[in-house]
CSV table of C-alpha atoms and ligand atoms in Angstrom, one decimal:
chain,number,residue,atom,x,y,z
A,1,MET,CA,1.4,-14.6,-8.6
A,2,THR,CA,-1.2,-12.2,-10.0
A,3,PHE,CA,-4.3,-11.3,-8.6
A,4,LYS,CA,-7.2,-9.6,-10.1
A,5,ILE,CA,-8.4,-7.0,-7.6
A,6,LEU,CA,-11.0,-4.7,-9.4
A,7,ASP,CA,-12.2,-5.8,-13.0
A,8,SER,CA,-11.5,-2.0,-14.4
A,9,LYS,CA,-9.5,0.8,-14.0
A,10,GLN,CA,-12.4,3.1,-13.5
A,11,LYS,CA,-13.6,1.2,-10.9
A,12,ALA,CA,-10.4,1.0,-8.9
A,13,GLU,CA,-10.2,4.5,-9.2
A,14,ALA,CA,-13.4,5.1,-7.8
A,15,PHE,CA,-13.0,2.2,-4.9
A,16,PHE,CA,-9.6,3.6,-3.8
A,17,GLU,CA,-10.2,7.1,-2.3
A,18,GLU,CA,-7.0,9.6,-3.2
A,19,GLY,CA,-4.4,8.8,-0.1
A,20,THR,CA,-6.8,6.9,1.8
A,21,PRO,CA,-4.8,3.0,2.8
A,22,LYS,CA,-7.2,0.3,2.3
A,23,LEU,CA,-6.6,-3.3,3.3
A,24,ILE,CA,-7.2,-5.9,0.6
A,25,ARG,CA,-6.4,-9.7,0.6
A,26,ALA,CA,-4.4,-11.7,-2.3
A,27,GLY,CA,-4.3,-15.2,-1.7
A,28,ASP,CA,-2.9,-15.3,1.8
A,29,ASN,CA,-1.4,-12.0,1.9
A,30,GLU,CA,-2.8,-9.0,3.6
A,31,ILE,CA,-2.0,-6.2,1.7
A,32,CYS,CA,-2.5,-2.7,2.4
A,33,LEU,CA,-3.3,-0.5,-1.2
A,34,VAL,CA,-3.2,3.4,-1.6
A,35,ARG,CA,-4.1,5.2,-4.4
A,36,LYS,CA,-2.3,8.5,-5.4
A,37,GLY,CA,-3.9,10.1,-8.6
A,38,ASN,CA,-2.8,7.5,-11.0
A,39,THR,CA,-0.6,5.6,-9.0
A,40,PHE,CA,-1.3,2.5,-6.9
A,41,PHE,CA,1.1,1.6,-3.9
A,42,ALA,CA,0.9,-1.9,-2.3
A,43,PHE,CA,2.8,-3.2,0.7
A,44,ASP,CA,2.2,-5.9,3.5
A,45,ASN,CA,-0.3,-4.8,5.8
A,46,ALA,CA,1.9,-5.6,8.6
A,47,CYS,CA,4.3,-2.8,9.9
A,48,PRO,CA,7.7,-4.0,9.8
A,49,HIS,CA,8.6,-2.4,13.4
A,50,MET,CA,6.2,-4.3,15.7
A,51,GLY,CA,3.0,-5.4,13.3
A,52,ALA,CA,0.7,-2.5,13.7
A,53,LYS,CA,-1.8,-2.4,10.9
A,54,LEU,CA,-0.6,0.0,8.1
A,55,HIS,CA,-4.1,0.4,6.7
A,56,GLN,CA,-5.0,2.2,9.7
A,57,GLY,CA,-2.5,4.7,9.5
A,58,ASN,CA,-2.3,7.9,7.2
A,59,THR,CA,-0.3,8.8,4.3
A,60,ASN,CA,1.3,12.0,3.4
A,61,HIS,CA,2.4,14.5,0.6
A,62,LEU,CA,6.0,12.8,0.4
A,63,ASN,CA,4.0,9.3,-0.8
A,64,GLU,CA,4.9,7.6,2.5
A,65,ILE,CA,2.5,5.8,5.2
A,66,VAL,CA,2.5,6.7,8.5
A,67,CYS,CA,2.6,3.9,11.1
A,68,PRO,CA,-0.7,4.5,13.5
A,69,LEU,CA,1.2,2.8,16.4
A,70,HIS,CA,4.5,4.7,16.7
A,71,THR,CA,4.6,7.0,13.7
A,72,TYR,CA,7.2,5.5,11.8
A,73,ARG,CA,7.1,6.8,7.9
A,74,PHE,CA,7.8,4.4,5.3
A,75,ASN,CA,8.2,5.2,1.4
A,76,MET,CA,5.5,3.8,0.0
A,77,LYS,CA,7.5,3.1,-3.4
A,78,THR,CA,10.9,1.7,-1.9
A,79,GLY,CA,9.5,0.5,1.3
A,80,GLU,CA,12.0,2.1,3.7
A,81,GLU,CA,11.3,3.7,6.7
A,82,VAL,CA,13.0,7.1,6.3
A,83,ASN,CA,15.1,7.3,9.6
A,84,LYS,CA,16.3,3.8,9.3
A,85,ARG,CA,15.0,2.5,12.2
A,86,CYS,CA,13.8,-0.6,11.3
A,87,LYS,CA,13.9,-3.1,8.1
A,88,SER,CA,11.9,-2.1,5.3
A,89,MET,CA,8.2,-3.0,4.4
A,90,LYS,CA,7.7,-5.4,1.8
A,91,THR,CA,6.2,-3.5,-1.2
A,92,TYR,CA,4.3,-5.5,-4.2
A,93,TYR,CA,3.9,-4.4,-8.2
A,94,VAL,CA,0.7,-3.1,-8.9
A,95,HIS,CA,-0.2,-2.4,-12.7
A,96,THR,CA,-3.6,-1.6,-14.5
A,97,ASN,CA,-5.0,-1.9,-17.7
A,98,GLU,CA,-8.2,-2.3,-19.6
A,99,GLY,CA,-8.8,-5.6,-17.8
A,100,GLY,CA,-8.8,-4.1,-14.5
A,101,LEU,CA,-6.1,-3.7,-11.6
A,102,PHE,CA,-3.4,-6.4,-10.9
A,103,ILE,CA,-1.1,-7.1,-8.0
A,104,ASP,CA,1.6,-9.5,-7.9
A,105,CYS,CA,2.5,-11.4,-4.9
J,201,FES,S1,4.6,-0.9,15.0
J,201,FES,FE1,4.7,0.7,13.5
J,201,FES,S2,5.8,2.1,13.8
J,201,FES,FE2,6.1,0.8,15.6
């Protein structure tokens, strides 16, 4: 199912500050969304290790999100934990066009 998050790409770029994780809701899903330049990353907000809220974490220059609880690092594109210490996070396809910012769940 596709959810519309914002109704223009310009609004999306203004709303999602570069590299700052934000919590959004799409249907019943709690999703963490991050903008890096023109690229958007989306993944389950619950860390696959022990469920910490990933929107309270930080991102780095390697396009990883760092969990705030035990600092495991996850590739935001593939969802993999970089040292394979737990299962991968679930990622979602995000796309933009002249109609807005959309996420497929
Ligand atoms: S809960 Fe995220 S690394 Fe442990």
